[in-house]
Coordinates of C-alpha atoms in Angstrom, one line a residue:
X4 CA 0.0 0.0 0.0
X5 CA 1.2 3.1 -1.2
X6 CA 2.6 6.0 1.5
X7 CA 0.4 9.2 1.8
X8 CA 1.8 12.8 2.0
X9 CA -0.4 15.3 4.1
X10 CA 0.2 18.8 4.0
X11 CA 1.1 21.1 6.9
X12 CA -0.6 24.4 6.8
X13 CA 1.2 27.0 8.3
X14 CA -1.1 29.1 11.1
X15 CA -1.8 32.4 9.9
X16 CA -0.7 32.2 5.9
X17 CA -3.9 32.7 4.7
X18 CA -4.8 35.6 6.9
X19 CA -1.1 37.5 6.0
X20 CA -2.3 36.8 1.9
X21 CA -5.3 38.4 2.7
X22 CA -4.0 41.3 4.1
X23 CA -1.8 41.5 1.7
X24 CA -4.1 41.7 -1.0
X25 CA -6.1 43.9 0.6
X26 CA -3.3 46.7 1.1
X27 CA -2.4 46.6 -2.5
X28 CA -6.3 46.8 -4.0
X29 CA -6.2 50.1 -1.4
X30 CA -3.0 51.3 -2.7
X31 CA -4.1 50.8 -6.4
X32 CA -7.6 52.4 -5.7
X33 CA -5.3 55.6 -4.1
X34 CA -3.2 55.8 -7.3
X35 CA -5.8 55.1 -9.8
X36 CA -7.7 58.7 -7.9
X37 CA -4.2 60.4 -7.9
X38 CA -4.0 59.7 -11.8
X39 CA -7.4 60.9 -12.1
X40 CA -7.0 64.1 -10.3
X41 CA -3.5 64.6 -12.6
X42 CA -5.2 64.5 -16.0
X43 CA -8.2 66.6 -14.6
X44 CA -5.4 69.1 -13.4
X45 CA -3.5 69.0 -16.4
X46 CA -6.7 69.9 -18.6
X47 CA -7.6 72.4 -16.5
X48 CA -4.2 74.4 -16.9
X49 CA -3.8 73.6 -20.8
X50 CA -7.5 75.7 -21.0
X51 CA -6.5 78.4 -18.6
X52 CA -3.2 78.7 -21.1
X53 CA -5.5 78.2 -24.1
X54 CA -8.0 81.4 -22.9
X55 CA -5.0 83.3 -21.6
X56 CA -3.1 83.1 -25.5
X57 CA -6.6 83.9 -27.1
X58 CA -7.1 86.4 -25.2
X59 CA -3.5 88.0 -26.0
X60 CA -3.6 86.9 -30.0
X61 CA -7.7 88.9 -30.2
X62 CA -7.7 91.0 -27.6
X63 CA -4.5 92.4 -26.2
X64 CA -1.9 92.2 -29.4
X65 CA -3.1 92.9 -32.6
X66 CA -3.7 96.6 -33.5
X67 CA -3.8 98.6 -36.7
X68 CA -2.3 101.7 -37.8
X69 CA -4.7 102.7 -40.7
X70 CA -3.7 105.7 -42.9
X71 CA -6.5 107.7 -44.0
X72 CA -6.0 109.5 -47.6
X73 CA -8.0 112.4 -48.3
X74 CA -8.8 114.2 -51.5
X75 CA -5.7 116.5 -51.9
X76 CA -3.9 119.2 -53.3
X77 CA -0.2 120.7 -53.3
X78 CA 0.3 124.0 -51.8
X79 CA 4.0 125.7 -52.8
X80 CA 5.3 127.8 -50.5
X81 CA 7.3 130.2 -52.2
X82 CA 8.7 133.6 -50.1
X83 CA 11.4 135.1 -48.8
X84 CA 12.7 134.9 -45.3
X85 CA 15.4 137.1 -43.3
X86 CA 17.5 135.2 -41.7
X87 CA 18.8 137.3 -39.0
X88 CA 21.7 137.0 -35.9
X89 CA 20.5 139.8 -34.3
X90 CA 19.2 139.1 -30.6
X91 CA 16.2 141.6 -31.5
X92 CA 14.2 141.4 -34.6
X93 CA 11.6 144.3 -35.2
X94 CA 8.4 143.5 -34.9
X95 CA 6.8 145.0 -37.8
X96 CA 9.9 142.9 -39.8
X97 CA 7.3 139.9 -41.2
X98 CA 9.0 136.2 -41.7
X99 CA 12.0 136.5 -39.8
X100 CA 14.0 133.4 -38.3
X101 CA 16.6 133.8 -35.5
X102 CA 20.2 132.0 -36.5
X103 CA 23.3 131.6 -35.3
X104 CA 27.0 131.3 -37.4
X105 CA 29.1 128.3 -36.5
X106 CA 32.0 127.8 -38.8
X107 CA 35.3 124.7 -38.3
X108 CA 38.1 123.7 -40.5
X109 CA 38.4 120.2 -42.3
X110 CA 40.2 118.3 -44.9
X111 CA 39.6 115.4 -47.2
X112 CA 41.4 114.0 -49.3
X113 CA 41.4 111.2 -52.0
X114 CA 42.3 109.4 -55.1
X115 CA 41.2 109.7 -58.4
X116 CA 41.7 108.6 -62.3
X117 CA 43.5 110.3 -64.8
X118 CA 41.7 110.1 -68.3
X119 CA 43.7 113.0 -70.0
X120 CA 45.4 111.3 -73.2
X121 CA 48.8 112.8 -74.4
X122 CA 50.5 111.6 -77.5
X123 CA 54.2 111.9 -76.6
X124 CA 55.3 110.1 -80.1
X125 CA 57.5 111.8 -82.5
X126 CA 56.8 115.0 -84.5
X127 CA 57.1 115.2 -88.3
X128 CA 59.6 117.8 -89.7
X129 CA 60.4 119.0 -93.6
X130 CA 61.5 121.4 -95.8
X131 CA 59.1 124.1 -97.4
X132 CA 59.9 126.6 -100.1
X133 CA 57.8 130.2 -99.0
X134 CA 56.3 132.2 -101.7
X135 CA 56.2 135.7 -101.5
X136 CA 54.0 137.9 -104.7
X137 CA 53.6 141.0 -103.1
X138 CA 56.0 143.9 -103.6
X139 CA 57.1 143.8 -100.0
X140 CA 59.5 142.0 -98.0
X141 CA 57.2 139.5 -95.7
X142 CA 59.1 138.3 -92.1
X143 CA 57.7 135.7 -90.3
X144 CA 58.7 135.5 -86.8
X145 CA 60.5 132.2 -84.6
X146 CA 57.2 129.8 -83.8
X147 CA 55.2 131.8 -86.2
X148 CA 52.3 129.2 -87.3
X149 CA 51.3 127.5 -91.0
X150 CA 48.2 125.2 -91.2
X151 CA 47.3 122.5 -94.3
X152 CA 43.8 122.9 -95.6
X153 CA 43.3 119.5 -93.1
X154 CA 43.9 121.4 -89.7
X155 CA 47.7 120.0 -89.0
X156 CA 49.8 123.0 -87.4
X157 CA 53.0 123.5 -88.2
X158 CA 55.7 126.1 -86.7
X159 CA 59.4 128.1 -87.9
X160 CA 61.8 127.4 -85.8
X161 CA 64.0 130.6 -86.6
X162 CA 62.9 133.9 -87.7
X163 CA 61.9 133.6 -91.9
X164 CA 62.4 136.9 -94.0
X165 CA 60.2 136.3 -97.5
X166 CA 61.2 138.4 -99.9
X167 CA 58.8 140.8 -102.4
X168 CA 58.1 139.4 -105.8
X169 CA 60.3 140.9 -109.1
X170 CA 59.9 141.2 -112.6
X171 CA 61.5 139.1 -114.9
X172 CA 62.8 140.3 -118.4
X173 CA 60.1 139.3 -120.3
X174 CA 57.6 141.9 -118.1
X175 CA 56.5 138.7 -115.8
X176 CA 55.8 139.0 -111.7
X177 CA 58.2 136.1 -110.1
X178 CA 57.2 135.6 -106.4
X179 CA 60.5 136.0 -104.3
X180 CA 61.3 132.6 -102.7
X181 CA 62.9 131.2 -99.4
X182 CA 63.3 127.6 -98.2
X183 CA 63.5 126.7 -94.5
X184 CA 62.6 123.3 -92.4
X185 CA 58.9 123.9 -90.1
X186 CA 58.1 121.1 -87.6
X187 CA 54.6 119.8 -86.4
X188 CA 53.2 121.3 -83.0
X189 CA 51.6 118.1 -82.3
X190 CA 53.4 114.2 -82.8
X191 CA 51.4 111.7 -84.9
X192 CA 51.4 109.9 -88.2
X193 CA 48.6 112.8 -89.3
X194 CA 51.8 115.4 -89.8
X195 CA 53.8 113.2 -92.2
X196 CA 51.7 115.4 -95.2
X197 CA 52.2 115.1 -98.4
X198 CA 53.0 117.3 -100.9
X199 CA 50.7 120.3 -101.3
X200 CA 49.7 124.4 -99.9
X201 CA 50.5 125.5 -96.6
X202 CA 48.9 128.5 -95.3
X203 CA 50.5 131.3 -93.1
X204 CA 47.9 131.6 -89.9
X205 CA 48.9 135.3 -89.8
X206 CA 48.4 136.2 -93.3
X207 CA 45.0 138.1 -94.2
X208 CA 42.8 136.0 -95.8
X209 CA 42.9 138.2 -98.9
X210 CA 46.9 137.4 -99.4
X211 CA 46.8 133.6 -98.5
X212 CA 47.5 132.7 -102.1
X213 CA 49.8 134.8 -102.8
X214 CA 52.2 134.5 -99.6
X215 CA 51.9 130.5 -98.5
X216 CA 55.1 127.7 -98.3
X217 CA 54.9 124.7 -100.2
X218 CA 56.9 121.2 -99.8
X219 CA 57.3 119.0 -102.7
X220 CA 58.3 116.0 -101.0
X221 CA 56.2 113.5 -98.1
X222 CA 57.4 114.9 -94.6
X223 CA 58.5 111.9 -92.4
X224 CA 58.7 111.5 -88.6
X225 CA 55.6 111.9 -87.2
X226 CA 54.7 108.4 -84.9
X227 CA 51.9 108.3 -82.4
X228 CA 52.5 107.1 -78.8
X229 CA 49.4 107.4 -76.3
X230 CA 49.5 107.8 -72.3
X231 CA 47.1 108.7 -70.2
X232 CA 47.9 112.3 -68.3
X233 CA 45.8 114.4 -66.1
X234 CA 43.9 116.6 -67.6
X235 CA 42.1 119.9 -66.5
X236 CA 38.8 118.0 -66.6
X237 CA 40.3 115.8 -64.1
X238 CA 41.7 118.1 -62.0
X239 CA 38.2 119.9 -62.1
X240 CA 36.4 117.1 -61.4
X241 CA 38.7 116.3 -58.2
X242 CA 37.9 120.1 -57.0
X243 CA 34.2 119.1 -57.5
X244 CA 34.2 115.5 -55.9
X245 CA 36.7 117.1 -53.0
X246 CA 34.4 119.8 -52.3
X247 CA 31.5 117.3 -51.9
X248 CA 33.0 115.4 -49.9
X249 CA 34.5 118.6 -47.1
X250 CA 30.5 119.6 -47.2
X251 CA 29.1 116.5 -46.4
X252 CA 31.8 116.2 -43.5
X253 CA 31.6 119.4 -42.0
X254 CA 28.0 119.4 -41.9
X255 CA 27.8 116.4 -40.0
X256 CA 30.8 117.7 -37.5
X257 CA 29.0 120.6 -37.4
X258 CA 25.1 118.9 -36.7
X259 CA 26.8 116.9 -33.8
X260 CA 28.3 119.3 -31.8
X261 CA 24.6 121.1 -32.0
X262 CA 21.8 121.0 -29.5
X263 CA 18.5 118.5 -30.5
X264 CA 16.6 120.8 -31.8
X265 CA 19.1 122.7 -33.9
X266 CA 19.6 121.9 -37.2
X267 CA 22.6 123.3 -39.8
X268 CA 20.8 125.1 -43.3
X269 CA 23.3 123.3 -45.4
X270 CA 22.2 125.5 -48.0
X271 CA 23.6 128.5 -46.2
X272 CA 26.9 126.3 -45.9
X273 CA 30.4 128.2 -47.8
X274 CA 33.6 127.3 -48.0
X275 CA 36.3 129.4 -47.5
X276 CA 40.7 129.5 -47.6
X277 CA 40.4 126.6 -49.5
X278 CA 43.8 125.3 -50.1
X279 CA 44.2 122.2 -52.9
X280 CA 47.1 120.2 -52.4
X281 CA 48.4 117.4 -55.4
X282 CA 51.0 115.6 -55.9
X283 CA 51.0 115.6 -59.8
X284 CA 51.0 118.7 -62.0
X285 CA 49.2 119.0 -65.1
X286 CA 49.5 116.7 -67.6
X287 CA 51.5 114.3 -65.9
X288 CA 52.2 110.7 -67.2
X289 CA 50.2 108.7 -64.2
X290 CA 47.0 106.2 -64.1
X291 CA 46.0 107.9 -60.7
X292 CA 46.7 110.9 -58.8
X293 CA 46.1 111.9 -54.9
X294 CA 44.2 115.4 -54.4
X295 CA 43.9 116.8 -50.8
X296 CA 41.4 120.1 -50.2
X297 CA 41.6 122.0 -46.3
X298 CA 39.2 125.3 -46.1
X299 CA 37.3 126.9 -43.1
X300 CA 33.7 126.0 -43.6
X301 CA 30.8 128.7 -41.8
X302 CA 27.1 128.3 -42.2
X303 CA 24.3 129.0 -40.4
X304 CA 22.3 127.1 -37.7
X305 CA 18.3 127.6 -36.8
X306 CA 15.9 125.8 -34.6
X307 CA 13.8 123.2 -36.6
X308 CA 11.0 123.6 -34.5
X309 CA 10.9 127.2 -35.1
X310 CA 11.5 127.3 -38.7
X311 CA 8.6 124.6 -39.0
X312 CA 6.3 126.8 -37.0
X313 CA 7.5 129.7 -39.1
X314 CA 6.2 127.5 -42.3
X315 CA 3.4 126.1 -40.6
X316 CA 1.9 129.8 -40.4
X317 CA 2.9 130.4 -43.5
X318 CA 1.0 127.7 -45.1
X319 CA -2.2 128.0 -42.7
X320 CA -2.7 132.0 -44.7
X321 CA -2.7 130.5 -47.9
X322 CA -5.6 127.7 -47.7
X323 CA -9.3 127.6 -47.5
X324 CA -11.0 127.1 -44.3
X325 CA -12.7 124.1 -45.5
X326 CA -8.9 122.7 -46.0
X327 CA -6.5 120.9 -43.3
X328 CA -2.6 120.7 -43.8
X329 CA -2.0 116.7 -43.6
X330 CA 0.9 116.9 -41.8
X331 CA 2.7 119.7 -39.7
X332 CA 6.2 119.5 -41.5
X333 CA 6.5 120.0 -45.2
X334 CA 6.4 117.2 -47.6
X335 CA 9.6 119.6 -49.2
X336 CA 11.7 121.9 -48.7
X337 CA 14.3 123.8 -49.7
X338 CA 16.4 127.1 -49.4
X339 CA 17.0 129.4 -52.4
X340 CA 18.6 132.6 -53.8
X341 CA 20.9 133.1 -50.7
X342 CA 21.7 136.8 -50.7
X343 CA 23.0 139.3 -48.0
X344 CA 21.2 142.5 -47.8
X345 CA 23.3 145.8 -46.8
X346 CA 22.1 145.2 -42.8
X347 CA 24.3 141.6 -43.0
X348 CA 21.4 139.9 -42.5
X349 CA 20.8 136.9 -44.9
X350 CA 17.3 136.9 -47.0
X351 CA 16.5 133.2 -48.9
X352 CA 13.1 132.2 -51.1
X353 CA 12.2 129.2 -48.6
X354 CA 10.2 127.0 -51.2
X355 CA 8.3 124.3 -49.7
X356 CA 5.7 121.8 -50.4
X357 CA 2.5 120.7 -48.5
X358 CA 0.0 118.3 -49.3
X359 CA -3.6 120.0 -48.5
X360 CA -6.6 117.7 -47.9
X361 CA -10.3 118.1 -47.3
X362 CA -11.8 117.5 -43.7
X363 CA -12.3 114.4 -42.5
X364 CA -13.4 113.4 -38.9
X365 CA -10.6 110.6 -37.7
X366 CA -12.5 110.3 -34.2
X367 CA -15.7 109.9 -35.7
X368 CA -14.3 107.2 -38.6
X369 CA -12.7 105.1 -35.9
X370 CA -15.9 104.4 -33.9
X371 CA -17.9 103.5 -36.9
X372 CA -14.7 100.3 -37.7
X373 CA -14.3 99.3 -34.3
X374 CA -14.6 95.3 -34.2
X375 CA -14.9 95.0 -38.7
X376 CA -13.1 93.4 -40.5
X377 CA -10.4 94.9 -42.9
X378 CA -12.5 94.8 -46.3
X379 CA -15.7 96.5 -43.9
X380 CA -13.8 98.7 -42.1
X381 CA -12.7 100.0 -45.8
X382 CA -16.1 100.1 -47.2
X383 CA -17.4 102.3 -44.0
X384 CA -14.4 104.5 -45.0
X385 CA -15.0 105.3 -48.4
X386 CA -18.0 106.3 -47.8
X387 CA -16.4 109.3 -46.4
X388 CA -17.0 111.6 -49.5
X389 CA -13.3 113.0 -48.8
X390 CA -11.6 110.0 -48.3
X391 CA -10.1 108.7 -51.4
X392 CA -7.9 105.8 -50.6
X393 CA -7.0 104.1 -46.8
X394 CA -3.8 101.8 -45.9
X395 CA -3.8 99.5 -43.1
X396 CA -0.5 98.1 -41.2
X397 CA -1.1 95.3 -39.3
X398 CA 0.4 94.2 -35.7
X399 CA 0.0 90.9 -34.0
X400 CA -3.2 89.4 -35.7
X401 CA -4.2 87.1 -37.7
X402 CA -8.1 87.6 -38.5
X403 CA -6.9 91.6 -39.7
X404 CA -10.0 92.2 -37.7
X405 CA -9.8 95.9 -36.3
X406 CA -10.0 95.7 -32.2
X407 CA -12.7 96.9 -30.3
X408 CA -10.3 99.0 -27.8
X409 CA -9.4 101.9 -29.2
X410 CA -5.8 102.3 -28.0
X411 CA -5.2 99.5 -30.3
X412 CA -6.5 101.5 -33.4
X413 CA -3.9 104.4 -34.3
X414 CA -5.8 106.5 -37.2
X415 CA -4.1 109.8 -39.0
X416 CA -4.3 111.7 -42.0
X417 CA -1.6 111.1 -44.8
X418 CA -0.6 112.0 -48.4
X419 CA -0.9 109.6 -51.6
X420 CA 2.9 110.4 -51.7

């Protein structure tokens, strides 16, 4: 008969299991709530984020600067104005500008290309045979000048005595006759001439055929050799370009050391001592050639704020009261005829140019767009008999939807220009 095994329980094994089980269903029941409680969390903060960035990208962020464009017109300022340095100005003197004189010294300096061209080849030479038929003796000086019918100029080189025409035995006039070698002014293959009339430059016309040289044979010699020199043009142009350049320096030297609200009239600007300096002369072999300029330059200085208000009245007594200036500076302006009276006092033409519009009510324009959208807000515009065209400049949106607070909406008056 076969053994049989009994088992042994263990006291208290089942109980521990139990408990056991029991702790971790707790534990899990705790964790699954804590999970819970997380993605609830979690939700809640991605919608506070999500209402907090729509509320920034449609409410606080986007605005619009929109340009209103009324029906327009230029007005041209044209008048003159005294500007004065006096500390007192008259009152009954009308469109008078207080200014002050500030003057420094510069110097510039630069480089520059030399495109004079100078033919330094060889210069044809030959003998000529001067004819004389009037009655008296005809001297033509050292470096006295003959031309060919083709412009080439020839020159003596030693003092030619032609002598007078004679009568031969049979009753006929024989010019008298000299021979002597003349040379080209200029080098070039165009002197070597052939055989034909030269004229005297000094003769009258009315005796040219009857006193002229003549050379039977080719002359010879003449070869052309081209460099580039500097020319007067160039050296002109330097001047120009250097004097450019010392303005444009000395003005800003001169707007730096200024107060804010000063501005240099550049037009008033001079330059004065100036003193060139080069290190070529005139018609110099080179490619390139250094050119330095140093002058004392004075001009006068004004307040921009006063010479805008000066303007501003100005332009206010020459339009319409139906009519509004669309900006409070000049679209142009400019400084003309500078010219010192006998009192030392500086009168210009001031020219400038405003851009004149018809009324429009801004305030009233922006209420009625508050909260459209772009292509309403630009129907509700033009129907604004004076408003002929409207630009809008976007910040921050995406719907170009214009914003129900009005510090969000910037609205102004502006030129087609």
């Amino acid at each position: 008969m076969a053994k049989q095994w009994k088992s042994k329980r263990i006291p208290g094994a089942r109980r521990s299991s139990r408990r056991t089980r029991a702790v971790r269903t707790r534990r899990e029941k705790r964790a699954g709530n804590s999970g819970n409680l997380y993605t609830v969390g979690s939700w809640v903060l991605l919608a506070v984020m999500f209402v907090g960035i729509f509320y920034l990208v449609f409410r606080v962020l986007p605005r619009v600067d929109i340009t209103v464009i009324p029906e327009s017109r230029d007005l041209i300022i044209e008048d003159t104005v005294v500007l004065s340095s006096e500390n007192e100005i008259s009152d009954n003197m009308d469109n008078v500008l207080l200014v002050s004189r500030v003057s420094t010294v510069g110097k510039v300096g630069g480089s520059f290309d030399a495109t004079g061209e100078k033919d330094i080849g060889n210069k044809a030479r030959g003998t000529v045979t001067f004819y004389n038929g009037t009655g008296l003796t005809y001297d033509l000086p050292v470096d006295g000048e003959l031309e060919t019918i083709d412009g080439i100029i020839f020159k003596v080189n030693r003092n030619i005595s032609i002598p007078p025409a004679s009568v031969s035995p049979q009753g006929e006039i024989v010019p008298g006759s000299v021979s002597a070698e003349i040379i080209a002014v200029n080098p070039g293959s165009d002197s070597n001439i052939k055989p034909q009339k030269i004229f005297i430059k000094d003769v009258s016309p009315d005796k040219q055929n009857i006193i002229y040289a003549m050379n039977d044979e080719t002359f010879e010699g003449g070869t052309s050799e081209k460099v580039t020199v500097v020319s007067q043009e160039d050296i002109d142009e330097a001047r120009d370009k250097l004097r450019e350049s010392l303005t444009r320096s000395v003005i800003m030297e001169m707007q730096q050391e200024l107060d804010n609200d000063k501005i240099v009239l550049t037009e008033t600007l001079e330059l004065r001592d100036e003193v060139f300096r080069a290190g070529v002369e005139l018609e110099d072999e080179v490619k390139e050639f250094d050119y330095e300029l140093s002058a004392k330059a004075e001009a006068l200085v004004v307040s921009e704020d006063v010479l805008n208000d000066l303007l501003l009245d100005m332009a206010y007594k020459k339009i319409s009261p139906e009519e509004q200036l669309l900006s409070k500076t000049p679209d142009r302006r400019e400084l003309r005829d500078i010219n010192k009276d006998a009192t030392g006092n500086v009168r210009v033409t001031v020219y400038a140019v405003w851009s004149v519009g018809q009324p429009v009510n801004i305030e009233s324009l922006r209420k009625k767009i508050l909260g459209l959208k772009e292509a309403d807000a630009r129907r509700v515009l033009f129907q604004d008999p004076g408003v002929t065209d409207v630009r809008f400049d976007w910040s921050f949106t995406v719907l170009k939807r214009i914003p129900k607070v009005e510090s969000r909406v910037t609205m102004e008056l502006g030129s087609s220009g």
